[in-house]
CSV table of C-alpha atoms and ligand atoms in Angstrom, one decimal:
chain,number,residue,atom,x,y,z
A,1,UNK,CA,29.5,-7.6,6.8
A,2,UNK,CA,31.8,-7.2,3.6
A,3,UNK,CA,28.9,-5.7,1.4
A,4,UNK,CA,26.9,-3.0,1.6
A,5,UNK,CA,23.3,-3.8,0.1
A,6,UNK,CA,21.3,-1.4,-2.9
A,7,UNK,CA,19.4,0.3,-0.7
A,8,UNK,CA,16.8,2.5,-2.9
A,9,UNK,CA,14.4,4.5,-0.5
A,10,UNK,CA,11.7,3.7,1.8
A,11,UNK,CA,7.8,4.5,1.7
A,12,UNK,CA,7.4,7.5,4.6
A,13,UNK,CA,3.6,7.4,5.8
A,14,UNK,CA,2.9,10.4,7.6
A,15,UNK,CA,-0.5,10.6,10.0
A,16,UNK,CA,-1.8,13.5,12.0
A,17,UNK,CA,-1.6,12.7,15.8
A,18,UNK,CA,1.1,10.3,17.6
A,19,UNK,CA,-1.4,7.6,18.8
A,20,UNK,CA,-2.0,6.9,14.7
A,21,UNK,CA,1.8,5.7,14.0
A,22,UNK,CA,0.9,2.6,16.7
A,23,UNK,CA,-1.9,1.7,14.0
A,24,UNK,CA,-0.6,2.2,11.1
A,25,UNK,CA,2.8,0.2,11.8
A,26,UNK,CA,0.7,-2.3,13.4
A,27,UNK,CA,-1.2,-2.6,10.1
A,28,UNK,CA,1.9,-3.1,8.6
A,29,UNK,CA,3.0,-5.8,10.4
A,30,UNK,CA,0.0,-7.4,10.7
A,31,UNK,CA,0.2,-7.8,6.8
A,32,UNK,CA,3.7,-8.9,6.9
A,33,UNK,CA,3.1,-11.5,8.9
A,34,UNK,CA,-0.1,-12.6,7.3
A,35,UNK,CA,1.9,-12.4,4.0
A,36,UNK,CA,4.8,-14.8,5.0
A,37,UNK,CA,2.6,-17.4,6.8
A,38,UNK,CA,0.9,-18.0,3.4
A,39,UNK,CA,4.1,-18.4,1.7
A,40,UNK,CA,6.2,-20.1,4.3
A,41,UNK,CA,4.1,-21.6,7.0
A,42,UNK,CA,5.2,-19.5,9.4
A,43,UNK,CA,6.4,-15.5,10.4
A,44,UNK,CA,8.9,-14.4,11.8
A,45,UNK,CA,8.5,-10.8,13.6
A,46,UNK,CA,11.5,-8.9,15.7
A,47,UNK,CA,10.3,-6.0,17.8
A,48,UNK,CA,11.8,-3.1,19.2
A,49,UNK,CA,12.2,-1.5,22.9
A,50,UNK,CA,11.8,1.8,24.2
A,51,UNK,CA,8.2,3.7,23.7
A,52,UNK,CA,7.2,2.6,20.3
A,53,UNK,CA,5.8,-0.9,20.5
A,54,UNK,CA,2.9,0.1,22.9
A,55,UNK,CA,0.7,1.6,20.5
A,56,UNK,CA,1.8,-0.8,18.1
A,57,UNK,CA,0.7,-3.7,20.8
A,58,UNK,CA,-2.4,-2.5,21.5
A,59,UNK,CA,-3.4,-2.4,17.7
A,60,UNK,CA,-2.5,-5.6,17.1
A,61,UNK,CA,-4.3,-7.1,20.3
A,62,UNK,CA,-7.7,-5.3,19.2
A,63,UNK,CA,-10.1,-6.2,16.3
A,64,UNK,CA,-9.4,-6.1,13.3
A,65,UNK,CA,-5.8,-7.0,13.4
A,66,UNK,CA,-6.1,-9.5,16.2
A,67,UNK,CA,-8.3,-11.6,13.9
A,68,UNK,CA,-5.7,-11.1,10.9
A,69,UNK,CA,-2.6,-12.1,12.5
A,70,UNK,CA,-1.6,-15.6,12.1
A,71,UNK,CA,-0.8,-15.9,15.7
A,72,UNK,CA,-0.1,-19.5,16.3
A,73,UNK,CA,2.7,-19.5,13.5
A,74,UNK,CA,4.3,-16.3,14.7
A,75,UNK,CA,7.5,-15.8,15.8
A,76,UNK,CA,8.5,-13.2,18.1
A,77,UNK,CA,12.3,-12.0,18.0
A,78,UNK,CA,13.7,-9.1,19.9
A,79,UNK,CA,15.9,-6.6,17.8
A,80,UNK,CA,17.9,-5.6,21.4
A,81,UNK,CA,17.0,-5.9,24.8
A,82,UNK,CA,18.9,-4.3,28.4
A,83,UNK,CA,20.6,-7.2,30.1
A,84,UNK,CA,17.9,-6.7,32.7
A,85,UNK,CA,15.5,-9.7,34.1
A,86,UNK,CA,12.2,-10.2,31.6
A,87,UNK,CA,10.1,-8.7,34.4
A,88,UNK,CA,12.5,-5.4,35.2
A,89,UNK,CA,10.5,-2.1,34.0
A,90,UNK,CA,13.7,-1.8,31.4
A,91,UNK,CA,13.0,-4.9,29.9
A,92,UNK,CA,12.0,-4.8,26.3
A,93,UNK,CA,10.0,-7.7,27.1
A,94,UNK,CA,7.6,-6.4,29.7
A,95,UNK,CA,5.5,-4.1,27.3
A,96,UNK,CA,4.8,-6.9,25.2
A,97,UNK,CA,4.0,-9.2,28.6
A,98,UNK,CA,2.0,-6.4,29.9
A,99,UNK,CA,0.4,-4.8,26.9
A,100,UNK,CA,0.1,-8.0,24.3
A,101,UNK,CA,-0.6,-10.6,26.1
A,102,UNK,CA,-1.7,-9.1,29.3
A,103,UNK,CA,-4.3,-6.2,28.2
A,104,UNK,CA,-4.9,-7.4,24.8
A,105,UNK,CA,-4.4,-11.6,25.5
A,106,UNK,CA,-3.6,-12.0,21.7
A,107,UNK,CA,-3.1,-15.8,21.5
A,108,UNK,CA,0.7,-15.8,21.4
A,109,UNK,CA,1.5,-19.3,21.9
A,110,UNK,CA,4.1,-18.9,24.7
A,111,UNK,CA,6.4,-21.5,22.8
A,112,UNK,CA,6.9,-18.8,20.2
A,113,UNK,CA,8.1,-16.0,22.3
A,114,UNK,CA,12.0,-15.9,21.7
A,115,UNK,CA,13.3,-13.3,23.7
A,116,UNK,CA,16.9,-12.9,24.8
A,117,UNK,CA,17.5,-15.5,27.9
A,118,UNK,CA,18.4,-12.4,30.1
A,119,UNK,CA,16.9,-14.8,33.1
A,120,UNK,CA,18.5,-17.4,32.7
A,121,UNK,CA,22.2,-15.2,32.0
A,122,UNK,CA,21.7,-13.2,35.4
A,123,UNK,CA,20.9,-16.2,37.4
A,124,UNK,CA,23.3,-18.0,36.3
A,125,UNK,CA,26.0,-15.6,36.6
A,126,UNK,CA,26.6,-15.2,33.1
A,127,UNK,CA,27.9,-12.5,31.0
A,128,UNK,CA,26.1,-10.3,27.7
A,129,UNK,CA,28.2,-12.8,25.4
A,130,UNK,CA,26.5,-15.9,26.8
A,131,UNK,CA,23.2,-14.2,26.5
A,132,UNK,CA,24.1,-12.9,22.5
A,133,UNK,CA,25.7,-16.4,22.0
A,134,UNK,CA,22.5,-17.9,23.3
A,135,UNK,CA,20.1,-16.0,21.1
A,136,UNK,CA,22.0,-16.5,18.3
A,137,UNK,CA,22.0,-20.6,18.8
A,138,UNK,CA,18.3,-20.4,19.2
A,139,UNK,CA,17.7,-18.4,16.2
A,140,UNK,CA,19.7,-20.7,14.3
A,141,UNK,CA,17.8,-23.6,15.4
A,142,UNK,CA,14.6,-21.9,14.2
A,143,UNK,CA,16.1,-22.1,10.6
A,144,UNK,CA,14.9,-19.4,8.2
A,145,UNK,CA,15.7,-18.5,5.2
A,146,UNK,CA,19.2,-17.1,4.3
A,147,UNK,CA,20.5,-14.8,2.3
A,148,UNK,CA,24.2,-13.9,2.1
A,149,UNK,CA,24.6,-15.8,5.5
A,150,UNK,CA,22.5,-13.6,7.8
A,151,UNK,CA,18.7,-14.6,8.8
A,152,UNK,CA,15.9,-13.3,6.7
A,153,UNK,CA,13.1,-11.8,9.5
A,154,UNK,CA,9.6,-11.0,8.1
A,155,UNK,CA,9.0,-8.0,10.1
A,156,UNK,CA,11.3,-6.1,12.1
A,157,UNK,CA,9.9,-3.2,13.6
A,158,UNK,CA,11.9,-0.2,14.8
A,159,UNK,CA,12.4,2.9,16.7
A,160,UNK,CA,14.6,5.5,16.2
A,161,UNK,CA,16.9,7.4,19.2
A,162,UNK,CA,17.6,10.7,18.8
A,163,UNK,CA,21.0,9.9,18.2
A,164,UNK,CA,20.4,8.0,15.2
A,165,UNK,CA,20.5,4.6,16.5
A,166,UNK,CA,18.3,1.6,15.6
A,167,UNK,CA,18.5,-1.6,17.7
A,168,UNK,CA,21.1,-1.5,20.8
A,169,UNK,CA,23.8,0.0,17.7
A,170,UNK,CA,24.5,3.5,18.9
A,171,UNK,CA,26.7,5.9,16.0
A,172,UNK,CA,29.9,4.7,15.6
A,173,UNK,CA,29.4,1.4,16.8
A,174,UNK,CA,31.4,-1.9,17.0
A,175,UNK,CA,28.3,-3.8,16.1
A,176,UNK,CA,29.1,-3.0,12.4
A,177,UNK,CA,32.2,-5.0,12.4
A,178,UNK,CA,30.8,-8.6,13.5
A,179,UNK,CA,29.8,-11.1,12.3
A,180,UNK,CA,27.9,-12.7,14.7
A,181,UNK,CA,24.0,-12.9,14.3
A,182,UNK,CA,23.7,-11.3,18.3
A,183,UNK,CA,26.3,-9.8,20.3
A,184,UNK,CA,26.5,-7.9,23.6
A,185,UNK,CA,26.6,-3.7,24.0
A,186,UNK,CA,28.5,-2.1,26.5
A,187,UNK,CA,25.9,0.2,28.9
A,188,UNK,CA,25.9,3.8,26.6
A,189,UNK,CA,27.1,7.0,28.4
A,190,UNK,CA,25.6,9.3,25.8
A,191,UNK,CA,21.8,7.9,25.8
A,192,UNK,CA,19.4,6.7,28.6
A,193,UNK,CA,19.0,4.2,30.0
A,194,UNK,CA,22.6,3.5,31.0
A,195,UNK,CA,22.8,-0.7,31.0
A,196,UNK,CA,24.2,-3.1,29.1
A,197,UNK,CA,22.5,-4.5,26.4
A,198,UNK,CA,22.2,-7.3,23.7
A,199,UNK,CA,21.3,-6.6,20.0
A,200,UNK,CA,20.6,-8.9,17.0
A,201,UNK,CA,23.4,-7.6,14.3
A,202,UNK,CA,22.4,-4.3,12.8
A,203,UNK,CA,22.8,-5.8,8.8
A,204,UNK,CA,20.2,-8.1,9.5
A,205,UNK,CA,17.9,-4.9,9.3
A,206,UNK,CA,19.2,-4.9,5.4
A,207,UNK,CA,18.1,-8.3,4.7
A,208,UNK,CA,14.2,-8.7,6.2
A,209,UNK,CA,11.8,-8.7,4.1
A,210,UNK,CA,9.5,-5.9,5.7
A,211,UNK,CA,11.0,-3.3,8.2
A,212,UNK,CA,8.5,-1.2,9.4
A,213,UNK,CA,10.2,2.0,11.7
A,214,UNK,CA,7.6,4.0,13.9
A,215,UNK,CA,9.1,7.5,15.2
A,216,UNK,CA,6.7,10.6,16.6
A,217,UNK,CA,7.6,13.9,18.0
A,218,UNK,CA,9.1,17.6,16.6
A,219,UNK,CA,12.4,16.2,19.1
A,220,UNK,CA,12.8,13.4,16.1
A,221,UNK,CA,12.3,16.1,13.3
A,222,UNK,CA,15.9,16.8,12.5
A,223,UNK,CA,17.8,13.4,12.7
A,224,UNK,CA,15.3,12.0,10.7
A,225,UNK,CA,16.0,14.6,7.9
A,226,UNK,CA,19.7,13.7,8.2
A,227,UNK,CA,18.9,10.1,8.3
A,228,UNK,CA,15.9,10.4,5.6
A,229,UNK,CA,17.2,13.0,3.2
A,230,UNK,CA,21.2,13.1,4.0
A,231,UNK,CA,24.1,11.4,2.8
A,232,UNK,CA,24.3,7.5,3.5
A,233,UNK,CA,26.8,7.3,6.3
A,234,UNK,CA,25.4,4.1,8.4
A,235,UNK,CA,28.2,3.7,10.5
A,236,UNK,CA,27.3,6.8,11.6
A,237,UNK,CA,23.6,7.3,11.3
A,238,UNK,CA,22.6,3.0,12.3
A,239,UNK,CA,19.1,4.1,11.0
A,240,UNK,CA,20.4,4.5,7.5
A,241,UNK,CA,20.5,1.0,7.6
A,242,UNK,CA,16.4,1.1,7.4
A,243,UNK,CA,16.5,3.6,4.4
A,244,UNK,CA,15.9,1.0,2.0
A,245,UNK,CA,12.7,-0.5,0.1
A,246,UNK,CA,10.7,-2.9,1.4
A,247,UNK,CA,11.1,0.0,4.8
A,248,UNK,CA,7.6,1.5,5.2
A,249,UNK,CA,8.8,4.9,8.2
A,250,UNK,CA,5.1,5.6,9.7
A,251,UNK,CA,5.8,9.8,11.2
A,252,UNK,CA,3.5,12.1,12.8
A,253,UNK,CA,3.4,15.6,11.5
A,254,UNK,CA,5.7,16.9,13.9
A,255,UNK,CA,8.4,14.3,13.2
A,256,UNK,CA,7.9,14.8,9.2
A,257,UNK,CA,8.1,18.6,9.4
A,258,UNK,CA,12.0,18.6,8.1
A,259,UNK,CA,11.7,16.3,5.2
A,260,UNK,CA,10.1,19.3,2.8
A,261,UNK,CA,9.8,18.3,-1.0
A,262,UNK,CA,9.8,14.4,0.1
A,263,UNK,CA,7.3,12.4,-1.4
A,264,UNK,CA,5.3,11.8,1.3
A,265,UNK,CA,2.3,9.6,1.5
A,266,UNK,CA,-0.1,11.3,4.2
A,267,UNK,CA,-2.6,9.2,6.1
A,268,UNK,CA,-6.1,10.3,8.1
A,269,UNK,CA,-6.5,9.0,11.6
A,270,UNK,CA,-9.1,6.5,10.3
A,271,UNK,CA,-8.3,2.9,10.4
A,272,UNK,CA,-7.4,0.9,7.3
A,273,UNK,CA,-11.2,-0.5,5.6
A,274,UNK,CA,-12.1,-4.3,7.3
A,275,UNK,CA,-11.5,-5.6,4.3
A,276,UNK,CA,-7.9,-4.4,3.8
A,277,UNK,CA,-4.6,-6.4,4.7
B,301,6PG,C1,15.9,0.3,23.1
B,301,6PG,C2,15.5,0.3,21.7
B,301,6PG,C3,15.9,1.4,20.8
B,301,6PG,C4,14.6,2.3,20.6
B,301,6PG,C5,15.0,3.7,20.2
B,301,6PG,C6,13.7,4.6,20.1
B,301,6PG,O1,16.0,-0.7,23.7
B,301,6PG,O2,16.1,1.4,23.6
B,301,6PG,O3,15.3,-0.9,21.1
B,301,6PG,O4,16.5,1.1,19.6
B,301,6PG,O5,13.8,1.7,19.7
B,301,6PG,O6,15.8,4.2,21.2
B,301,6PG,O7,13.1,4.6,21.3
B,301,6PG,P1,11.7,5.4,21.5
B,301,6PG,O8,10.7,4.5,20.9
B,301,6PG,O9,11.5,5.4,23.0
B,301,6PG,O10,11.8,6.7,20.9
């Protein structure tokens, strides 16, 4: 990508206890999406890997926000996955198998469920490229909006390594120079788990219209203050990339405590009213 956006800052909820950043996200989202099916006829969410979609799963499969997502024209994208079968306990897929649909049965119309063909790559013998390549035609076929060339998601929800990455784009990575829509990762040395993985490009982070990032934990407490309150180095710190407005970073106390004299908008364990959203 050739131009780097305005970025402005993002809104940083902070809540007492872990378990709350699952909700609160999952509020979020459940407004984003709501939100673009009543403008567009339809929403487009991509989710994340590693631990932060669970909480955010089970929210969203439990009243009230199962009954105020717009689940039959929802979308679901993956922002990376591992180049591991849909069923492998690395897959970014399985929690939302398992917790989503499985636990929480949200009606999901299995039609909508886009994840990277990681099946249908490994059984065919083919390669992370064929499985970016593939992703990348499918989201094209899906046709949303456009701005500047790159897909405009509705929601893309995010964690946070403790390396600063977002997505499958580690610090310093290659992903920054393409310009395909999904490409394939080399298996990182530096981070577990230690496969190869596929990743929607990190700039179309820039362009969605709601990114909501979910991180808990004192281990998160000081690249989040370099990624929150530092300079803007993306390349980097990939996380940058989410330091924008229209980015809504739900922390727990522990994760917040390094961002003193932020403007911080604190949060009670208490679910939003039924009427809200
Ligand atoms: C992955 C992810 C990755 C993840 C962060 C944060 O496949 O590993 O998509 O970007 O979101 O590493 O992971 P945690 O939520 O486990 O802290």
């Amino acid at each position: 990508m050739t131009e780097q956006h305005a970025a402005g800052e993002p809104r940083i909820v902070v809540v007492p206890a872990p378990d709350a950043t699952g909700r609160v996200a999952a509020e979020e989202i459940a407004a984003g999406l709501a939100a673009a099916a009543e403008a567009r006829g339809v929403a487009h969410l991509a989710t994340t890997g590693g631990s932060t979609p669970m909480a955010v799963y089970r929210a969203l499969a439990a009243p009230p926000l199962r009954d105020r997502v717009p689940w039959d024209r929802t979308h679901v994208w993956w922002t990376d996955d591992r180049f591991v079968p849909r069923d492998h306990e690395l897959s970014n897929v399985k929690p939302l198998d398992d917790v989503l649909l499985g636990e929480g049965q949200a009606p999901l119309p299995a039609a909508n469920i886009h994840p990277f063909p990681t099946n249908r790559a490994l059984s065919a013998g083919r390669d992370g490229t064929w499985c970016a390549d593939a992703l990348e035609a499918e989201l094209r076929t899906a046709r949303l909006e456009s701005r500047e060339g790159w897909p405009v998601l509705d929601v893309v929800l995010l964690g946070v390594g403790s390396d600063g990455h977002i997505l499958s784009v580690f610090p310093g990575s290659s992903a920054f120079d393409a310009d395909a829509w999904a490409l394939p990762i080399p298996a990182p040395t530096h981070i577990e788990p230690h496969v190869p993985r596929v990743t929607l490009n990190p700039y179309l982070v820039t362009v969605a219209r709601r990114v909501v990032v979910v991180a808990h934990g004192a281990g998160k407490a000081e690249v989040l203050r370099a990624i929150l309150r530092g300079d803007r180095t993306p390349e980097r710190l990939p996380a940058q990339l989410a330091r924008r407005t229209g980015a809504t970073w739900v922390l727990d106390d522990a994760a917040a405590e390094r961002l003193d004299g932020a403007v911080l908008e604190r949060r009670g364990t208490e679910p939003a009213g039924e009427g809200a959203g």
